[in-house]
Amino acid sequence: MRTVLVIDDNPAVTTALEVLLSLNEIRSVSALSPEQGLAMLEQEAIDLVIADMNFHLDTTSGEEGIALFRAIRARHPDLPVILLTGWTRLETAVELVKAGAADYLAKPWDDQKLLATVENLLELAESTREVTRLKRARNKSQDALRARFDLRHLVFADSATERVVELACQVARADLPVLITGPNGAGKERIAEIVHANSAVKNGPFIAVNCGALPNDLIEAELFGADAGAYTGANKAREGRFELADGGTLFLDEIGNLPLSGQIKLLRVLETGQFERLGSGRTRTVKVRVLSATNADLPVMIREGRFREDLFYRLNVIELALPPLRDRTDDILPLAHHFLGDDVRLADDSRAALLAHTWPGNVRELKNAIQRARVLCRDGVVQPADLGLAAFVRAPVRGADEPDRAAIEAALARARGVISQAASELGLSRQALYRRLEKLGISIPG
């Protein structure tokens, strides 16, 4: 059963709250002093605390409640705390909410308002615990993956990335071609490096070639080599990437850009391990693990006659589909901190901007944004404008983000003064709503 700890020096208050909460199937336990309350937190499984702000009749400063709140927060940083007092000062509320208090209610309280606040916070606490449990399980799984395999220092936290990485490690030992699909800048080459690092040929060379960065008339020479005089400017024989990768791994990025003539030769190498240099009739044999990658829709290219179907099925024995960064949002902040380094930090608004951005350029765009921010930020703190994300470099407008006095008062009335509920309706955090109340001189309805 959900349990609330009430800390108040007035037994009548603790009894009243015990009765009120029990009618809503919420168990309560009580303590008459801060010391007793802290002791009970160590003895009981508590889901929420309702704490008085003053524990002596001759004090109204709230200092005792502030000290108690800080002690609770130090020992139980995720435990929701509602502060209760007959001497409500908005300035104190703002400061304590900034420090992490869940809400701030005045005596005498409104039963429905208090119950609504408690129910909302208990539901939130349950959700938070579940998220924390899942995150711990995920971290444990990812730590086990890092312990078993060489992940080449890959930075990731999202479950979607973990699934791709785990599959890459599982297929690494199989001597089969692997096709890595995903958008530009998503990290396909890093996945290829992981496959190689955990393969039977990990001690051999890892040779990468971007088929999209080479002129069509030079791709074959790059892959298969060329004898002297094979083409204009070929003054001496040169090895191709297949020969350089012999005994290791050849990574063909942007395989969709390979011309049809090169596709025929590539298919032969995959089937027999044999090829001829450009301009040569001598057959050469290599042992190479071939990994390929593309951001193109190869089945569409096959229907259009631009990619060989037999080559596609030869390359696509195993497919590793890497999602775009927007679909693995848990990777965004770890990657940002990795690119940022230890000497610069992100402001809270910058973290929100990074998470809200759609990242059409994926990890490559994120890295560029962070590098820009490192140069432009002041005092070692990255602000949203430093990131250069157009969607967030805009003048503030009045509307849902900046509710006016009438909107705030209406939301408070509908929520019967429950700050968390009103803030949610307005699209604000509790801290932001308290700041607006203070600025506009709006009192909280009792």
PDB file of C-alpha atoms in Angstrom, residues 29 51 67 85 91 213 230 265 357 398 406:
ATOM      1  CA  VAL A  29       2.592   7.159   9.490  1.00  0.00           C
ATOM      2  CA  ALA A  51       6.256  18.073   6.435  1.00  0.00           C
ATOM      3  CA  ALA A  67      16.511  22.399   7.434  1.00  0.00           C
ATOM      4  CA  THR A  85       2.541  25.603   7.046  1.00  0.00           C
ATOM      5  CA  GLU A  91       9.403  33.772  -1.547  1.00  0.00           C
ATOM      6  CA  ALA A 213      33.147   9.998 -52.519  1.00  0.00           C
ATOM      7  CA  ALA A 230      45.359   0.978 -67.235  1.00  0.00           C
ATOM      8  CA  LYS A 265      33.154  -7.575 -60.128  1.00  0.00           C
ATOM      9  CA  HIS A 357      15.688  18.918 -31.956  1.00  0.00           C
ATOM     10  CA  ARG A 398       3.332  35.210 -25.735  1.00  0.00           C
ATOM     11  CA  ALA A 406      -5.808  35.769 -16.677  1.00  0.00           C
TER      12      ALA A 406
END
